[in-house]
Amino acid sequence: MSTSTEAITPIYYDTDLGIDDAMALAYLLASPKVDLVGIGTVSGNCSAAAAARNTLDFLGVAGRADIPVAVGAHDPMVGAFDGGSPEVHGDNGIGDIELPAASAEAVAGDAADMVIELAHTHPGRLTVLAVGPFTNLAIALEREPELPQLVADVVVMGGAACAPGNVTPVAEANIWHDPEAADAVFTAPWTVTMVGLDVTMAHRFSLDDQQALTQSGRPAAQAISAMLDTYMSFYTPIFGEPCVALHDPLAAAIAAGDIDTVCAPTVGIRVDVTDGPGRGRTICDMRGRYRGYPAPEGARHRVVLEIAEPFAPRLREAILSV
Amino acid sequence: MSTSTEAITPIYYDTDLGIDDAMALAYLLASPKVDLVGIGTVSGNCSAAAAARNTLDFLGVAGRADIPVAVGAHDPMVGAFDGGSPEVHGDNGIGDIELPAASAEAVAGDAADMVIELAHTHPGRLTVLAVGPFTNLAIALEREPELPQLVADVVVMGGAACAPGNVTPVAEANIWHDPEAADAVFTAPWTVTMVGLDVTMAHRFSLDDQQALTQSGRPAAQAISAMLDTYMSFYTPIFGEPCVALHDPLAAAIAAGDIDTVCAPTVGIRVDVTDGPGRGRTICDMRGRYRGYPAPEGARHRVVLEIAEPFAPRLREAILSV
């Protein structure tokens, strides 16, 4: 790596890995600007335990067994884990492909402990990147109320400001799986960059991208390509053509500082934690849209609506380099 | 009127008149395709009683004292009338201008009775156009469960599918003022055409349009122009330039059959009647947006997102002809 230490961002990655989570992990591994200092897992696309297994195995394929992985929360703050999203990510979370079993095991302690410890190890420098339900972050905020002052940035994949939801008409999956945790994260005194469906549904991998991974001869890229069959089957009827949305990888690239945003206003964000039809919705105050989104009094979160360039080519290149 | 009887639509107009409501009324009066058979009032922008006074006086200015006006519900289905929106429509609902007092009075019976009677008088032909809270319609549905089979069309100004709200981050004023009534209207077995903020915020009157009304020398147009000062003061900081949104007039023009829609998908619509942050939101299922909005199973409402031509010129011409 030729980048100077100053420009390298230590990132804690919180994931329910997950097909697009694996793509995001590959992006982080590929980035010379990222020091992936720890990974915590959470139930969402699959169970926290399965996500840890998938993560360890994928790190093994990528030759990065050195990165510590901690198992996180199995259940959301309220209620119990609902079994995941096999229709999107397969029964095992990675499209029912079998990765070579890694010998590495998860570290002692849970994911919430890991993010707290990393925040203390890298005070004022750590970026927290969460691409699953925010349960581990909510627990960490309870255990360490100073966490918001310790971390530098929080980037999440989740929610929908004006775009439709993907579980209910208004709820996105990561928020839907633990609305109470999401509410805690958006209420905590830090600034969250929300990378939601407004922008992630607009950036997609095509069959051509998938084929390029297959043909690369590189194990990590080929593993992702194999996973993508399941993901593609889910998204094809949604988009009306064979392609997949790049949710988690885009959040990873934004956390890495690689993306120029064209429209990412500062807005207030609340989470609907009622039991009504709006449950799990991120209620973003977008009322400033008609005059260029002046930041409302007291608002501090940032919601990414548009980025400067197509993201798929950058992601493809990154995955091919792992 | 040279139009044949077949092409003339009998319309019942339900209104909390209201500055843009007065513009919508002028549009209906101007249309050769509309037979305005009755007007019911409701509390919203101002009280139902004030709305009736405003309506009767405006009809007097326009020389149409023949159209019957019924006072409708003062309070929403749950709770009490909150006093209206003086910051938008002035204390009296019409920008605090004084219209010449009409001698006509409201008819006996309330607005819900009126719409039921009109539905029976024009079976299968009546269009119901509601541009205030839907309280009268909800009461009418309770009193006459056959109403949905009797009316031909229901067009409402209200709600927001993907656009921000205008009272809360997600709630539009007409729905906000009586979510329970709106829920009843969207649940009833009829098809509602929802003309919400997604499309109405995109069509605006400018200072130039206002000036044209002033200079016309026509009493109804001049009255509207005078009202517009208050409305313009409210909207200028929202849009960052002097203009006003054409909410109710656009719904009126759609009810009259004058507007070609470019995008008006058939979707399911629910109303959030919780006490959470989503209260008063129209939850439209827009998840089909990525493949051209195929109608979901069981969906029957239509939400207007885009129309073919700029609406302001058509409205200006209509108001100038009253």
XYZ file of C-alpha atoms in Angstrom:
644
model
C 0.000 0.000 0.000
C 1.435 3.299 -1.067
C -1.124 5.454 0.715
C 0.148 7.314 3.763
C -1.080 6.211 7.202
C -3.018 9.449 7.589
C -5.276 8.599 4.685
C -6.084 5.085 5.883
C -9.431 4.721 7.651
C -9.850 2.067 10.334
C -13.268 0.496 9.720
C -15.406 -1.732 11.915
C -17.788 -3.654 9.645
C -21.096 -4.847 11.095
C -22.808 -7.362 8.818
C -25.467 -10.054 8.401
C -23.383 -11.534 5.583
C -25.294 -11.904 3.050
C -24.555 -11.853 -0.683
C -24.219 -8.114 -1.171
C -22.491 -8.050 2.234
C -19.836 -10.374 0.782
C -19.438 -7.987 -2.152
C -19.045 -5.109 0.309
C -16.474 -7.107 2.261
C -14.526 -7.721 -0.940
C -14.637 -3.984 -1.646
C -13.247 -3.196 1.798
C -10.494 -5.809 1.417
C -9.552 -4.328 -1.944
C -9.385 -0.724 -0.829
C -5.888 0.681 -0.114
C -7.577 3.403 1.949
C -9.234 0.996 4.390
C -7.832 -0.842 7.402
C -10.528 -3.369 8.214
C -9.871 -3.688 11.940
C -12.788 -5.901 12.914
C -16.036 -7.475 11.788
C -19.110 -8.135 13.924
C -22.092 -10.156 12.767
C -25.797 -9.830 13.416
C -28.928 -11.699 12.465
C -30.692 -10.328 9.419
C -30.199 -11.950 6.027
C -29.231 -15.046 8.030
C -28.436 -15.697 11.702
C -25.522 -13.959 13.389
C -23.820 -17.354 13.738
C -24.260 -18.196 10.052
C -23.073 -14.693 9.116
C -19.905 -15.271 11.171
C -19.318 -18.625 9.477
C -19.819 -17.028 6.052
C -17.510 -14.156 6.946
C -14.718 -16.379 8.257
C -14.949 -18.647 5.228
C -14.967 -15.746 2.784
C -11.981 -14.158 4.529
C -10.256 -17.531 4.156
C -10.956 -17.576 0.413
C -9.589 -14.031 0.185
C -6.481 -14.947 2.206
C -7.340 -12.553 5.031
C -7.851 -14.857 8.014
C -6.023 -12.221 10.092
C -9.138 -10.028 10.438
C -10.989 -10.682 13.717
C -14.662 -11.654 13.522
C -17.043 -11.441 16.508
C -20.490 -13.001 16.629
C -23.122 -10.436 17.545
C -26.778 -10.335 18.491
C -28.968 -13.227 17.457
C -32.271 -11.514 18.306
C -33.450 -7.952 17.677
C -34.084 -5.586 20.613
C -37.761 -6.587 20.656
C -38.982 -10.054 19.699
C -37.004 -12.853 18.098
C -34.989 -13.374 14.901
C -37.450 -14.235 12.136
C -35.262 -16.706 10.244
C -33.715 -14.373 7.691
C -34.367 -13.845 4.014
C -33.735 -17.188 2.260
C -35.653 -15.970 -0.804
C -33.049 -13.231 -1.279
C -29.823 -14.734 0.090
C -30.482 -18.483 0.128
C -30.842 -20.685 3.205
C -27.234 -20.185 4.308
C -27.057 -16.438 3.518
C -24.625 -16.781 0.619
C -26.847 -18.220 -2.085
C -26.446 -21.793 -0.823
C -22.962 -22.134 -2.244
C -20.378 -23.947 -0.144
C -17.189 -22.056 0.604
C -14.089 -23.975 1.716
C -14.359 -24.180 5.513
C -11.865 -21.830 7.152
C -9.936 -22.987 10.189
C -10.252 -19.561 11.833
C -12.895 -19.126 14.517
C -14.748 -16.132 15.870
C -12.971 -14.245 18.667
C -14.169 -14.204 22.268
C -16.617 -11.458 23.187
C -19.519 -10.237 21.137
C -19.742 -7.693 18.341
C -20.875 -4.868 20.637
C -17.778 -5.393 22.780
C -15.630 -5.409 19.665
C -16.872 -2.078 18.346
C -16.468 -0.486 21.796
C -12.916 -1.798 22.092
C -12.026 -0.656 18.582
C -13.451 2.792 19.271
C -11.146 3.076 22.292
C -8.172 1.729 20.320
C -8.705 4.266 17.509
C -10.217 7.241 19.348
C -11.653 9.804 16.946
C -10.604 7.759 13.924
C -12.865 4.709 13.668
C -15.547 4.515 11.000
C -18.454 2.270 11.901
C -20.036 0.689 8.837
C -23.267 -1.221 9.472
C -24.994 -3.055 6.645
C -27.304 -5.348 8.631
C -29.855 -4.601 11.362
C -28.356 -2.143 13.873
C -28.766 -4.385 16.923
C -25.060 -4.559 17.802
C -24.728 -0.779 17.593
C -27.758 -0.265 19.822
C -26.295 -2.650 22.401
C -22.891 -0.952 22.170
C -24.538 2.461 22.725
C -26.161 1.096 25.880
C -22.891 -0.403 27.164
C -20.683 2.567 26.282
C -22.564 5.889 26.233
C -19.326 7.634 25.156
C -19.290 5.695 21.880
C -20.654 8.620 19.807
C -17.774 10.811 20.984
C -15.203 8.104 20.279
C -16.029 7.210 16.678
C -15.289 9.410 13.690
C -18.027 8.332 11.290
C -21.075 6.126 11.121
C -22.218 4.908 7.713
C -25.217 2.618 7.419
C -26.910 0.800 4.609
C -30.566 0.963 5.461
C -33.819 2.806 5.193
C -35.580 4.691 2.448
C -36.120 8.445 2.459
C -38.478 8.837 -0.505
C -38.017 5.488 -2.255
C -40.384 2.587 -1.551
C -39.384 0.006 1.044
C -38.350 -3.528 0.141
C -40.073 -5.512 2.890
C -43.234 -3.444 3.318
C -44.306 -0.552 1.089
C -42.277 1.754 3.339
C -39.796 -0.363 5.331
C -36.311 -1.392 4.192
C -35.063 -4.784 5.422
C -32.252 -3.697 7.782
C -34.553 -1.278 9.604
C -37.522 -3.654 9.419
C -35.581 -6.421 11.189
C -34.875 -4.190 14.208
C -36.680 -0.827 14.196
C -35.983 -0.221 17.885
C -32.225 -0.607 17.330
C -32.367 1.712 14.325
C -34.237 4.268 16.401
C -31.481 4.115 19.039
C -28.786 4.607 16.409
C -30.504 7.629 14.791
C -31.278 9.111 18.226
C -27.711 8.814 19.578
C -25.650 12.026 19.492
C -23.603 11.255 16.422
C -23.957 11.902 12.725
C -25.123 8.982 10.631
C -24.686 8.804 6.872
C -27.679 6.865 5.621
C -27.163 4.972 2.378
C -30.684 3.803 1.682
C -32.788 2.447 -1.137
C -33.053 5.910 -2.729
C -29.520 5.505 -4.019
C -28.712 1.789 -3.734
C -31.545 0.644 -6.019
C -30.107 2.852 -8.747
C -26.737 1.058 -8.896
C -26.714 -2.492 -10.186
C -24.585 -5.379 -11.345
C -25.568 -6.930 -14.673
C -25.053 -10.433 -16.043
C -21.987 -9.024 -17.752
C -20.520 -7.970 -14.410
C -21.263 -11.396 -12.961
C -19.631 -13.098 -15.934
C -16.497 -11.005 -15.542
C -16.158 -12.292 -11.968
C -16.617 -15.901 -13.099
C -14.025 -15.587 -15.807
C -11.453 -13.896 -13.612
C -10.024 -17.116 -12.240
C -9.762 -15.439 -8.841
C -11.336 -17.411 -5.960
C -13.044 -14.521 -4.119
C -14.513 -13.112 -7.318
C -15.661 -16.547 -8.414
C -17.277 -17.211 -5.042
C -19.221 -13.962 -5.300
C -20.247 -14.783 -8.848
C -21.610 -18.136 -7.681
C -23.569 -16.448 -4.864
C -25.036 -13.953 -7.321
C -27.226 -16.580 -9.035
C -29.626 -16.586 -6.082
C -29.537 -12.797 -5.693
C -30.152 -12.341 -9.419
C -33.179 -14.664 -9.290
C -34.687 -12.485 -6.585
C -34.044 -9.131 -8.268
C -34.855 -9.991 -11.877
C -38.657 -9.742 -11.448
C -38.247 -6.554 -9.400
C -36.228 -4.788 -12.068
C -37.749 -6.599 -15.029
C -34.281 -7.573 -16.245
C -31.413 -9.649 -14.857
C -29.473 -7.431 -12.456
C -28.948 -6.939 -8.735
C -28.935 -3.862 -6.505
C -25.598 -2.915 -4.946
C -26.836 -1.980 -1.458
C -24.018 -2.893 0.927
C -21.081 -2.382 -1.452
C -22.161 1.210 -2.067
C -22.300 1.898 1.661
C -18.821 0.353 1.978
C -17.427 2.582 -0.761
C -18.966 5.647 0.875
C -17.476 4.625 4.235
C -14.101 4.243 2.509
C -14.384 7.811 1.246
C -14.310 6.730 -2.382
C -17.601 8.243 -3.555
C -18.448 11.822 -4.516
C -22.034 12.536 -3.585
C -24.106 14.854 -5.758
C -27.032 15.067 -3.388
C -26.695 14.095 0.271
C -28.694 16.560 2.341
C -28.518 16.997 6.101
C -31.917 16.036 7.475
C -33.640 14.817 10.625
C -34.315 11.070 10.681
C -36.688 9.179 12.952
C -37.687 5.528 12.858
C -41.292 4.375 13.042
C -41.398 1.912 15.942
C -45.189 1.690 16.100
C -47.002 -1.512 15.249
C -48.879 0.277 12.445
C -48.364 -0.030 8.686
C -45.435 2.396 8.886
C -43.377 0.206 11.243
C -39.708 0.138 10.269
C -39.873 3.206 8.091
C -37.069 5.766 8.285
C -38.950 9.048 8.485
C -36.568 11.517 6.898
C -37.598 15.147 6.848
C -37.256 15.878 3.133
C -39.489 18.954 3.138
C -36.575 21.155 2.082
C -36.361 19.427 -1.310
C -37.978 22.310 -3.200
C -35.194 24.740 -2.318
C -32.067 22.581 -2.332
C -32.398 21.038 1.137
C -31.202 23.753 3.504
C -30.254 21.970 6.741
C -33.173 22.212 9.190
C -32.476 23.428 12.741
C -31.089 20.573 14.810
C -30.806 18.109 11.916
C -27.492 16.263 11.780
C -27.839 13.074 9.730
C -26.929 12.841 6.086
C -28.994 10.892 3.589
C -27.323 9.987 0.313
C -29.704 10.439 -2.616
C -27.393 10.628 -5.601
C -23.728 9.964 -6.349
C -21.552 11.394 -9.067
C -20.641 8.322 -11.096
C -21.958 4.848 -11.884
C -20.777 2.604 -9.071
C -20.824 -0.820 -10.748
C -17.546 -0.421 -12.729
C -15.664 0.632 -9.582
C -17.057 -2.297 -7.611
C -16.289 -4.779 -10.366
C -12.694 -3.616 -10.518
C -12.377 -3.831 -6.740
C -13.748 -7.370 -6.492
C -11.494 -8.523 -9.322
C -8.462 -7.258 -7.392
C -9.106 -9.298 -4.218
C -72.500 25.210 -23.489
C -72.056 23.410 -26.770
C -70.918 20.118 -25.243
C -73.435 17.297 -25.470
C -75.146 16.116 -22.275
C -73.296 12.809 -22.426
C -69.956 14.478 -21.993
C -70.994 16.605 -19.026
C -69.928 15.244 -15.642
C -72.058 15.979 -12.583
C -69.618 16.816 -9.795
C -70.100 17.049 -6.040
C -67.332 19.271 -4.650
C -66.258 18.758 -1.023
C -64.093 21.619 0.227
C -62.566 23.450 3.184
C -62.443 26.601 1.050
C -59.489 27.733 1.182
C -57.450 29.789 -1.311
C -56.517 27.029 -3.708
C -60.003 25.625 -3.105
C -61.414 28.895 -4.479
C -59.168 28.511 -7.527
C -60.454 24.957 -7.964
C -64.027 26.198 -7.654
C -63.358 28.792 -10.343
C -61.955 26.028 -12.560
C -65.091 23.929 -12.088
C -67.341 26.908 -12.813
C -65.403 27.636 -15.994
C -65.460 24.097 -17.353
C -68.047 23.380 -20.060
C -67.643 19.678 -19.225
C -68.695 20.044 -15.578
C -72.136 20.344 -14.015
C -71.381 21.407 -10.441
C -74.432 19.905 -8.772
C -73.550 20.578 -5.149
C -70.882 21.720 -2.737
C -70.302 20.469 0.807
C -67.915 22.061 3.251
C -65.675 20.627 5.934
C -63.262 21.952 8.530
C -59.656 21.969 7.394
C -58.064 25.159 6.105
C -60.816 26.917 8.105
C -63.998 25.748 9.834
C -66.790 24.111 7.862
C -68.977 27.140 8.627
C -66.357 29.604 7.411
C -65.770 27.461 4.329
C -69.506 27.604 3.551
C -69.542 31.389 3.981
C -66.501 31.697 1.705
C -68.064 29.379 -0.858
C -71.420 31.190 -0.920
C -69.722 34.570 -1.197
C -67.389 33.413 -3.970
C -70.302 31.881 -5.884
C -72.019 35.267 -5.526
C -69.017 37.060 -7.002
C -69.012 34.547 -9.870
C -72.744 34.970 -10.430
C -73.508 31.340 -9.579
C -75.712 31.616 -6.483
C -77.786 28.788 -7.979
C -75.371 26.085 -6.827
C -76.454 24.534 -3.501
C -73.973 24.608 -0.607
C -74.270 22.361 2.472
C -72.302 22.816 5.658
C -70.488 19.617 6.612
C -68.548 18.213 9.538
C -66.962 20.643 11.967
C -64.837 18.045 13.766
C -62.788 15.146 12.409
C -63.794 11.532 13.169
C -61.471 11.505 16.187
C -60.746 14.586 18.295
C -61.687 18.182 17.554
C -61.057 20.703 14.761
C -57.648 22.264 15.409
C -58.469 25.789 14.205
C -57.286 25.503 10.613
C -54.215 26.812 8.824
C -54.222 30.611 9.203
C -50.533 30.734 8.256
C -51.424 29.319 4.844
C -54.931 30.567 4.144
C -55.365 33.527 6.533
C -57.690 33.679 9.534
C -60.848 33.516 7.413
C -59.597 30.865 4.960
C -59.404 33.184 1.959
C -56.348 35.259 2.768
C -58.289 37.660 4.999
C -59.844 39.477 2.058
C -63.499 40.483 2.343
C -65.797 39.265 -0.379
C -69.161 40.981 -0.920
C -71.598 39.138 1.374
C -73.916 36.928 -0.656
C -77.568 36.753 0.234
C -77.688 33.001 -0.433
C -77.557 30.674 2.542
C -76.507 27.074 2.986
C -79.208 24.483 2.281
C -80.811 22.345 4.983
C -79.090 19.035 5.718
C -75.388 18.425 5.978
C -72.756 17.700 3.343
C -72.878 13.927 3.876
C -76.631 13.976 3.190
C -76.017 16.071 0.100
C -73.506 13.711 -1.475
C -75.750 10.726 -0.750
C -78.740 12.453 -2.320
C -76.726 13.508 -5.360
C -75.408 9.969 -5.792
C -79.005 8.721 -5.904
C -80.074 11.525 -8.269
C -77.216 10.736 -10.703
C -76.725 6.978 -10.252
C -73.505 5.765 -11.836
C -72.667 9.243 -13.099
C -71.604 11.397 -10.134
C -67.962 12.320 -9.624
C -67.048 13.051 -6.031
C -64.217 15.570 -5.766
C -62.821 16.091 -2.260
C -60.110 18.660 -1.649
C -60.365 19.013 2.148
C -60.264 16.419 4.921
C -62.450 13.439 3.982
C -64.744 13.637 7.013
C -67.963 14.167 5.054
C -67.214 11.235 2.777
C -66.478 8.966 5.740
C -69.796 9.958 7.337
C -71.620 9.434 4.045
C -70.075 5.959 3.696
C -71.394 5.100 7.165
C -74.883 6.426 6.385
C -75.141 4.910 2.911
C -73.034 1.775 2.460
C -74.181 1.611 -1.191
C -72.425 4.910 -1.954
C -69.411 3.237 -3.623
C -71.719 1.468 -6.089
C -73.673 4.665 -6.815
C -70.846 7.063 -7.687
C -68.840 6.934 -10.903
C -65.561 8.437 -9.768
C -63.802 9.672 -6.647
C -60.959 12.155 -7.038
C -59.202 13.523 -3.984
C -56.516 16.071 -3.408
C -54.507 14.666 -0.554
C -51.616 12.548 0.565
C -48.097 11.999 -0.651
C -46.891 8.768 -2.213
C -43.137 9.418 -2.378
C -43.030 13.198 -1.894
C -42.508 14.693 1.571
C -45.558 15.733 3.587
C -46.466 19.354 4.218
C -47.590 19.192 7.857
C -45.189 16.542 9.152
C -42.265 15.040 7.226
C -44.689 12.436 5.856
C -48.253 13.737 6.307
C -50.151 15.970 3.881
C -52.643 18.420 5.413
C -55.954 16.940 4.205
C -55.034 13.497 5.471
C -53.371 14.869 8.602
C -56.534 16.698 9.654
C -58.579 13.476 9.620
C -56.551 10.283 9.101
C -59.407 8.054 10.265
C -61.734 9.515 7.632
C -59.073 9.101 4.951
C -58.595 5.493 6.011
C -62.346 4.892 5.613
C -62.324 6.446 2.137
C -59.357 4.390 0.897
C -60.799 1.226 2.468
C -64.274 1.588 0.929
C -64.930 -0.563 -2.170
C -64.474 2.136 -4.781
C -61.563 3.397 -6.816
C -60.000 6.627 -5.630
C -57.788 8.799 -7.821
C -55.296 10.363 -5.462
C -53.888 13.713 -6.547
C -51.216 14.244 -3.925
C -48.136 16.319 -3.285
C -46.085 14.215 -5.721
C -47.768 16.009 -8.594
C -49.370 19.129 -7.086
C -46.111 20.600 -5.786
C -44.749 20.504 -9.328
C -47.431 22.820 -10.776
C -47.383 26.437 -9.639
C -48.747 29.897 -10.219
C -46.153 32.651 -10.514
C -46.392 36.372 -9.785
C -47.053 36.787 -13.485
C -50.103 34.528 -13.268
C -51.339 36.450 -10.252
C -50.866 39.765 -12.050
C -52.851 38.524 -15.034
C -55.784 37.839 -12.707
C -55.525 41.304 -11.150
C -55.421 43.027 -14.513
C -58.332 41.066 -15.950
C -60.981 43.369 -14.542
C -63.095 40.278 -13.788
C -64.404 40.091 -10.217
C -63.797 36.375 -9.545
C -60.271 36.497 -10.955
C -59.507 39.654 -8.996
C -60.814 38.114 -5.792
C -58.539 35.114 -6.264
C -55.607 37.365 -7.020
C -56.209 39.239 -3.768
C -56.365 35.965 -1.807
C -53.100 34.826 -3.394
C -51.009 37.371 -1.474
C -51.330 35.316 1.714
C -50.805 32.002 -0.074
C -47.739 33.403 -1.866
C -46.246 34.563 1.443
C -46.517 31.047 2.776
C -45.070 29.287 -0.257
C -42.256 31.650 -1.176
C -39.823 30.358 1.498
C -40.774 26.762 0.665
C -39.957 27.120 -3.022
C -37.313 29.809 -2.625
C -39.130 32.025 -5.127
C -42.557 33.668 -5.265
C -45.036 31.042 -6.437
C -47.809 28.849 -5.093
C -48.644 25.167 -5.491
C -51.816 24.347 -7.416
C -53.096 21.502 -5.224
C -56.887 21.673 -5.400
C -57.217 23.136 -8.913
C -55.223 20.241 -10.353
C -57.502 17.724 -8.634
C -60.502 19.630 -10.036
C -59.114 19.516 -13.555
C -58.449 15.790 -13.235
C -62.003 15.249 -11.943
C -63.274 17.212 -14.943
C -61.417 14.847 -17.249
C -59.260 17.613 -18.668
C -55.813 16.206 -17.839
C -53.764 13.560 -19.606
C -51.714 11.673 -17.046
C -48.257 10.407 -17.981
C -47.757 8.342 -14.842
C -50.703 7.355 -12.645
C -50.146 3.791 -11.460
C -52.725 1.549 -9.830
C -51.500 0.857 -6.305
C -52.706 -0.135 -2.860
C -53.124 2.786 -0.446
C -53.439 2.640 3.334
C -53.494 5.485 5.829
C -51.362 5.531 8.953
C -53.808 6.058 11.829
C -51.313 5.297 14.595
C -50.189 7.982 17.013
C -46.583 7.521 15.890
C -44.454 9.798 13.718
C -46.088 8.376 10.599
C -49.641 9.437 11.570
C -51.554 10.813 8.605
C -49.270 9.348 5.987
C -50.768 7.771 2.880
C -48.852 4.528 2.568
C -48.880 3.838 -1.141
C -47.297 0.621 -2.335
C -44.853 2.007 -4.890
C -42.596 -1.045 -4.950
C -43.417 -1.670 -8.609
C -41.657 1.539 -9.649
C -38.589 -0.240 -11.020
C -40.577 -2.086 -13.702
C -43.235 0.430 -14.708
C -45.713 -0.161 -11.875
C -47.536 -3.340 -12.836
C -50.816 -3.290 -10.857
C -50.369 -5.416 -7.718
C -52.989 -8.089 -6.922
C -56.009 -6.462 -5.300
C -54.803 -2.865 -5.763
C -57.453 -0.521 -7.146
C -56.553 3.101 -6.368
C -54.757 5.350 -8.797
C -52.068 7.774 -7.700
C -51.232 10.581 -10.092
C -47.473 11.161 -10.258
C -47.034 13.069 -13.493
C -49.231 14.827 -16.028
C -48.578 15.530 -19.675
C -48.542 19.327 -19.792
C -47.882 22.302 -17.534
C -51.121 22.979 -15.692
C -50.740 26.672 -14.787
C -51.591 28.082 -18.245
C -54.803 26.031 -18.418
C -55.829 27.130 -14.925
C -55.062 30.768 -15.625
C -57.211 30.706 -18.744
C -60.056 29.016 -16.863
C -60.061 31.508 -13.986
C -59.985 34.418 -16.418
C -63.113 33.070 -18.098
C -65.286 32.989 -14.960
